[in-house]
PDB file of C-alpha atoms in Angstrom:
ATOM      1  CA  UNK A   1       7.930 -47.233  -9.337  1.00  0.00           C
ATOM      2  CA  UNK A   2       5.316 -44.964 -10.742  1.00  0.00           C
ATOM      3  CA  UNK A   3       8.464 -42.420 -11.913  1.00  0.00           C
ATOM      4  CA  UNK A   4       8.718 -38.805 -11.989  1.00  0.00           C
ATOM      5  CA  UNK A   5       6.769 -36.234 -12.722  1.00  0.00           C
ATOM      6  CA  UNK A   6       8.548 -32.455 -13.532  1.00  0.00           C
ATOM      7  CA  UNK A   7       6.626 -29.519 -14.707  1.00  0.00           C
ATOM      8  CA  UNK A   8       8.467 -26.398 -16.135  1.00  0.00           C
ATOM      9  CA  UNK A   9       7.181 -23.545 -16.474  1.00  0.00           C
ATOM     10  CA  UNK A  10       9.059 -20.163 -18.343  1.00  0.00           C
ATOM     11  CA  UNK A  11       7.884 -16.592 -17.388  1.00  0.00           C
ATOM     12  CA  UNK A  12       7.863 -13.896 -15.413  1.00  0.00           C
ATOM     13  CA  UNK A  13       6.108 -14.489 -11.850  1.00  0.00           C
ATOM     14  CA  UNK A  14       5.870 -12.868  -7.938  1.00  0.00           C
ATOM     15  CA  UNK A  15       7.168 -14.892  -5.862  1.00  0.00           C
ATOM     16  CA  UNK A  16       3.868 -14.137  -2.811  1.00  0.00           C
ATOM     17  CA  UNK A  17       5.645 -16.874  -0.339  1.00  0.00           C
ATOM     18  CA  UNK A  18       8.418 -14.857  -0.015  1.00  0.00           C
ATOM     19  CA  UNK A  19       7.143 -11.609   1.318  1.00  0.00           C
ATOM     20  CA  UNK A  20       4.769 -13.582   3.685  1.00  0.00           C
ATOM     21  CA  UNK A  21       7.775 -14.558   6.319  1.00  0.00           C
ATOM     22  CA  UNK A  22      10.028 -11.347   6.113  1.00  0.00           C
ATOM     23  CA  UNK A  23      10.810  -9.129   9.333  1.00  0.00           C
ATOM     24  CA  UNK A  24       8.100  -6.958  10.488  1.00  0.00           C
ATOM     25  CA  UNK A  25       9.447  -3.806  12.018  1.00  0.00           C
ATOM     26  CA  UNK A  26       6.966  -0.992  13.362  1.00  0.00           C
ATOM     27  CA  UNK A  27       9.177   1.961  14.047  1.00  0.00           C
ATOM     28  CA  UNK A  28       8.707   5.607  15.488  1.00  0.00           C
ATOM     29  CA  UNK A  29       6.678   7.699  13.484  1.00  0.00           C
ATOM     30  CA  UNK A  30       9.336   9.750  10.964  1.00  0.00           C
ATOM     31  CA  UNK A  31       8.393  13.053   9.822  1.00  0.00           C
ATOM     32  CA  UNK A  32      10.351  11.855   6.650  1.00  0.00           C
ATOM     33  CA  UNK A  33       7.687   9.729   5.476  1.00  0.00           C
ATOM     34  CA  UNK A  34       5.824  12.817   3.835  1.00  0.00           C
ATOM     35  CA  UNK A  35       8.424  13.492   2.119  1.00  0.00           C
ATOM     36  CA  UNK A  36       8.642   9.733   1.068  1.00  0.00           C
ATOM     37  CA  UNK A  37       4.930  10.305   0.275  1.00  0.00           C
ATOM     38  CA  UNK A  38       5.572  13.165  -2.498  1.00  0.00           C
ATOM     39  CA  UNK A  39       8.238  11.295  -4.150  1.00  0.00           C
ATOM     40  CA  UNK A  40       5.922   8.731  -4.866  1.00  0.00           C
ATOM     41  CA  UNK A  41       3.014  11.097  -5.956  1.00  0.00           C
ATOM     42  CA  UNK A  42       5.451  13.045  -8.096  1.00  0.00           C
ATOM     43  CA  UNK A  43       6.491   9.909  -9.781  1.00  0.00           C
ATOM     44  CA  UNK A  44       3.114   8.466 -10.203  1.00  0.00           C
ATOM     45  CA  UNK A  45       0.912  11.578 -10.838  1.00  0.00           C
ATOM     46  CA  UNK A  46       2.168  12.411 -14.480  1.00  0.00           C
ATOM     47  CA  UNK A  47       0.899   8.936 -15.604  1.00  0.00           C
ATOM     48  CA  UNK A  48      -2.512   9.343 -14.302  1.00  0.00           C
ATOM     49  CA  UNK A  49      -3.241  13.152 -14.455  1.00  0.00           C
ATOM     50  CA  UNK A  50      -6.857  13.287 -16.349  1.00  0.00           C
ATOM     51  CA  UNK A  51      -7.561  10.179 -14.954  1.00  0.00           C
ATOM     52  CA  UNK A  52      -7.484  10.511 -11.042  1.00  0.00           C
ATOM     53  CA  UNK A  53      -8.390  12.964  -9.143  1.00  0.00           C
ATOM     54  CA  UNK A  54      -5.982  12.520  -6.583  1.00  0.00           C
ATOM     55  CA  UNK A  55      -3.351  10.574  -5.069  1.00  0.00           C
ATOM     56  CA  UNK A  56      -3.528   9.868  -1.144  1.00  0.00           C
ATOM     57  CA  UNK A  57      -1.502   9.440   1.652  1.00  0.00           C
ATOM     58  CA  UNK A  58      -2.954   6.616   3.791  1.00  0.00           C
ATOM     59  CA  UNK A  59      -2.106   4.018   6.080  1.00  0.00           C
ATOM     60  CA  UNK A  60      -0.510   4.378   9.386  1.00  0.00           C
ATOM     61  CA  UNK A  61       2.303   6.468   7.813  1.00  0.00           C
ATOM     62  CA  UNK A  62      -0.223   9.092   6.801  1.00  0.00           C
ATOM     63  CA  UNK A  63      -0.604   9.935  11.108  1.00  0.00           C
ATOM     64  CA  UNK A  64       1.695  12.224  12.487  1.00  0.00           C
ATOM     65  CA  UNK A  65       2.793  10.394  15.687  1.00  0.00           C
ATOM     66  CA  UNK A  66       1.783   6.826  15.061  1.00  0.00           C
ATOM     67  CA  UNK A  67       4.464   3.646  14.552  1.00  0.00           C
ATOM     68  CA  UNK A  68       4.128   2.429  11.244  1.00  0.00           C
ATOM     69  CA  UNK A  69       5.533  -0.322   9.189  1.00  0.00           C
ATOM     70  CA  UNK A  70       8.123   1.885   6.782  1.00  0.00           C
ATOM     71  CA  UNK A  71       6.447   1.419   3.478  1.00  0.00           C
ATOM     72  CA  UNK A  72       4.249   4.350   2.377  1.00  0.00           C
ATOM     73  CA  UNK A  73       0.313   3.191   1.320  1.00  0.00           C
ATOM     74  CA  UNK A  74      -0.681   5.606  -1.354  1.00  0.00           C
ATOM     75  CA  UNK A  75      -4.304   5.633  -3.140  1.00  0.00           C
ATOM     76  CA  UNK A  76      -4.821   6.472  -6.767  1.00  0.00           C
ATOM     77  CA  UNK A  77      -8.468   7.969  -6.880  1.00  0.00           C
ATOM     78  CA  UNK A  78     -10.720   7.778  -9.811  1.00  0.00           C
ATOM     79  CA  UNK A  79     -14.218   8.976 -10.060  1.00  0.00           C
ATOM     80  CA  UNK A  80     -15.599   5.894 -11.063  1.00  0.00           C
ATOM     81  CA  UNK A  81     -14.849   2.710 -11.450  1.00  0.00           C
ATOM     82  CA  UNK A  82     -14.831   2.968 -15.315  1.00  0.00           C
ATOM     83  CA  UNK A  83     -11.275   4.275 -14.301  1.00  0.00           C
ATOM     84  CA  UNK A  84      -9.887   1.472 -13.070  1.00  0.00           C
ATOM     85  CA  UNK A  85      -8.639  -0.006 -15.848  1.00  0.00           C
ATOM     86  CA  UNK A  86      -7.339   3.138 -17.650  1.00  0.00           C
ATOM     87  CA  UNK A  87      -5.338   3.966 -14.257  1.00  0.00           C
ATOM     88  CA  UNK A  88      -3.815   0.449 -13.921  1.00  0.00           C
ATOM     89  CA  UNK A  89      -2.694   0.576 -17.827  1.00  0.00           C
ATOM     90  CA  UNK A  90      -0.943   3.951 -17.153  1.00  0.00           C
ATOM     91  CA  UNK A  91       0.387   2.770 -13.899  1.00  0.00           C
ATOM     92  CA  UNK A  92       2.067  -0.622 -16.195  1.00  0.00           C
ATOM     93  CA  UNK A  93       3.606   2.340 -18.267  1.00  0.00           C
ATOM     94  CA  UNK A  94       5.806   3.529 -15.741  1.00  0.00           C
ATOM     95  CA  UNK A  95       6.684   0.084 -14.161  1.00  0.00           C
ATOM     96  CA  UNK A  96       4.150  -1.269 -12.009  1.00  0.00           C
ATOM     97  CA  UNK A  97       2.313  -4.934 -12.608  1.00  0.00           C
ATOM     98  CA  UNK A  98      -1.310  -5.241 -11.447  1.00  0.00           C
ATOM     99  CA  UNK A  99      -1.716  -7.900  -8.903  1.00  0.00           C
ATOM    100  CA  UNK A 100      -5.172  -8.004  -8.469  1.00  0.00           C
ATOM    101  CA  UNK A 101      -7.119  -7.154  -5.214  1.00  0.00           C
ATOM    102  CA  UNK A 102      -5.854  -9.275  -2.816  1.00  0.00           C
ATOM    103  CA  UNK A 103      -8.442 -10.272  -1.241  1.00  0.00           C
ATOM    104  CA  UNK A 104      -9.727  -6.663  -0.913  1.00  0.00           C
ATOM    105  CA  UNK A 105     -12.770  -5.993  -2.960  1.00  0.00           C
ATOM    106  CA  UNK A 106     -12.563  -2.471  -4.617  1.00  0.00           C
ATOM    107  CA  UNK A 107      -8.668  -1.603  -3.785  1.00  0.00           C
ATOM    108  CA  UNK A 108      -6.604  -2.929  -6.976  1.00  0.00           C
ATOM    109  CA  UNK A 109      -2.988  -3.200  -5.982  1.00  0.00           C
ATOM    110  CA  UNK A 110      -0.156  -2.603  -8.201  1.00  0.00           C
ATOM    111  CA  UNK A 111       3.440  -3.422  -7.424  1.00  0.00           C
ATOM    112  CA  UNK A 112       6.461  -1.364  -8.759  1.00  0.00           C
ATOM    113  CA  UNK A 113       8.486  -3.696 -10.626  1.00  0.00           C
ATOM    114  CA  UNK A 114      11.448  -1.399 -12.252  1.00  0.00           C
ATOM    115  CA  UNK A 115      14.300  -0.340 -11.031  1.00  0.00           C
ATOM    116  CA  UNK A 116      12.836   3.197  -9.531  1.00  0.00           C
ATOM    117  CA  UNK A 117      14.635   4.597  -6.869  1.00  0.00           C
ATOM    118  CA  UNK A 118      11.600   5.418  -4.662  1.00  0.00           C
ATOM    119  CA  UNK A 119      11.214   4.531  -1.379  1.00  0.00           C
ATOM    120  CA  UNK A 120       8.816   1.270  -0.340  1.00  0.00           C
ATOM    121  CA  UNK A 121       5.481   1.652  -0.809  1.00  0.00           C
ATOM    122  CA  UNK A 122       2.176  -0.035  -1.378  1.00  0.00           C
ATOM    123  CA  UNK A 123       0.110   1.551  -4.796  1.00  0.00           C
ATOM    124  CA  UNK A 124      -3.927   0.877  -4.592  1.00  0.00           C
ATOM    125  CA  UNK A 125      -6.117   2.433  -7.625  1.00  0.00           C
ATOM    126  CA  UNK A 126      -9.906   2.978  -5.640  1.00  0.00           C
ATOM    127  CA  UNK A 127     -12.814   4.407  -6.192  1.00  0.00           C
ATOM    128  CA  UNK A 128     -13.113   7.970  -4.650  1.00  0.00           C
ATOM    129  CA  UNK A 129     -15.654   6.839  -1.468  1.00  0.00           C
ATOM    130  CA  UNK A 130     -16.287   2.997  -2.226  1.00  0.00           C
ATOM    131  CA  UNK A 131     -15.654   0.715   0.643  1.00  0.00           C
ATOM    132  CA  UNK A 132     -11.777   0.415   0.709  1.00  0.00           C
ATOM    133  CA  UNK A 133     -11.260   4.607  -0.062  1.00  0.00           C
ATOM    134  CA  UNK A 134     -13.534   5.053   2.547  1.00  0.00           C
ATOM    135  CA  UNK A 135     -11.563   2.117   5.151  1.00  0.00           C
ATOM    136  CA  UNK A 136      -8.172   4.122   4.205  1.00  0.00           C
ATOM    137  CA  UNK A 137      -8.901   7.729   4.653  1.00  0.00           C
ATOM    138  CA  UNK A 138     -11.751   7.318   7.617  1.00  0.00           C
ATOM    139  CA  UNK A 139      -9.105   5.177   9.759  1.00  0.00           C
ATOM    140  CA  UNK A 140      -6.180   7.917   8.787  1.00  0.00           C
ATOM    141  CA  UNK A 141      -8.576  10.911  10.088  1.00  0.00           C
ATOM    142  CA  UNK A 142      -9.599   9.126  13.027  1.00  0.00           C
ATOM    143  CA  UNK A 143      -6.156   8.272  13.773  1.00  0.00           C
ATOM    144  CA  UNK A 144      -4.806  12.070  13.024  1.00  0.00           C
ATOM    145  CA  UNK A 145      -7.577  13.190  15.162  1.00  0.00           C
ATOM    146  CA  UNK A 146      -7.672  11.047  18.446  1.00  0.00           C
ATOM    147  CA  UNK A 147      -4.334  10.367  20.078  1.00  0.00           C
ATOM    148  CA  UNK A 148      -6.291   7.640  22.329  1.00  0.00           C
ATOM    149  CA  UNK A 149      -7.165   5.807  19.612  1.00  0.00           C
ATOM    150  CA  UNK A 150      -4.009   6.246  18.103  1.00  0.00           C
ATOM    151  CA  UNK A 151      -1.438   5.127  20.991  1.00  0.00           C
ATOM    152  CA  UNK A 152      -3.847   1.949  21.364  1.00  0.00           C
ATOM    153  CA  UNK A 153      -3.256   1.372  17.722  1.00  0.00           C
ATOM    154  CA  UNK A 154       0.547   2.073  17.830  1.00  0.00           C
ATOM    155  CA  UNK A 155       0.229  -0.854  21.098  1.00  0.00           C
ATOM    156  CA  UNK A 156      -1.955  -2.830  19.113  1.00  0.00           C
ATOM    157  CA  UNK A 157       0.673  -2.753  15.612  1.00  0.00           C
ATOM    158  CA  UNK A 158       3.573  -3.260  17.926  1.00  0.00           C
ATOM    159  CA  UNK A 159       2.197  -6.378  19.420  1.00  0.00           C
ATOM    160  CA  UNK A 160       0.951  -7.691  16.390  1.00  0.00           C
ATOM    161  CA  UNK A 161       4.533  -7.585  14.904  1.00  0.00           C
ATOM    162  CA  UNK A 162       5.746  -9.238  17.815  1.00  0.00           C
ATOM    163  CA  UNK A 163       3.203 -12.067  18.045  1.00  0.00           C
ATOM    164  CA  UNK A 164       3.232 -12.732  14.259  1.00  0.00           C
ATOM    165  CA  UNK A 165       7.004 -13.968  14.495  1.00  0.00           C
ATOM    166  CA  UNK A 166       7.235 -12.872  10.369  1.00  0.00           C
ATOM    167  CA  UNK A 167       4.185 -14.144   9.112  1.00  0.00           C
ATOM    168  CA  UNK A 168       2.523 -11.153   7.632  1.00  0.00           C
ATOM    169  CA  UNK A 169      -0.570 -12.801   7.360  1.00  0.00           C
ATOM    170  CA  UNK A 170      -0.592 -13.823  11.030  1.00  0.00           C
ATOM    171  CA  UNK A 171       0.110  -9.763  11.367  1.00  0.00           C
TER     172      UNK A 171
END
């Protein structure tokens, strides 16, 4: 009665929906993924050379030992956060969109959105010490350093995975 409505709307968009229900696998820990690790610094580190200080390995891929999801986390560390936005317009350069902090305040996240042939990986740009550099590299060390810790952890990931039936917020 009332009729229809339709909206259309041209662009370029992430599609967020569809990465929330995919497979979650936490495999064996594979010594491969430091070698995953430098590809990914060696592609990103000419674009933000005197700008960062450093790029870090972080995330459960980081631990020798631990299960992981397969997708590398990797910090870009500035001095301050004056850097940010200098970082993320280098990081656009070589064909990664900002997306923003989702939902983590200090840890901008940048997705790569060319046709790289790296493997997966999540790309932060932080603040060297702020309060999400300091969650990523204190929970690696930890990790690296107590295997109690870490073999709960590895349970804990595992279980998670299990219970969240693909619903990587639920994870």
């Amino acid at each position: 009665e009332g009729g229809l409505t339709a909206v259309c709307i041209e662009g370029e968009f992430d599609v967020w929906a569809m990465s929330v229900t995919r497979d979650i696998v936490v495999s064996d820990y594979d010594p491969a993924w430091t070698e995953w690790f430098e590809t990914v610094h060696n592609h990103v580190w000419p674009a933000v050379e005197g700008i960062a200080l450093r790029i870090d390995h972080v995330g459960s891929t980081a631990v020798p030992g631990l299960a992981a999801k397969p997708i590398i986390d990797v910090d870009v560390v500035v001095a301050t956060s004056d850097h940010v936005s200098e970082a993320i317009e280098r990081l656009a350069a070589i064909g990664y969109r900002w997306r923003g902090d989702l939902g983590v305040p200090g840890r901008e996240a940048l997705k790569l959105v060319t046709h790289e042939e790296l493997p997966p990986h999540q790309l932060y740009v932080v603040v060297e010490n702020n309060k999400a550099h300091l969650d990523h590299w204190l929970l690696r060390d930890l990790l690296r350093d107590d295997v109690e810790a870490r073999e709960r952890y590895a349970a804990l990931k595992r279980r998670n995975a299990r219970l969240a039936d693909r619903n990587m917020d639920v994870y």
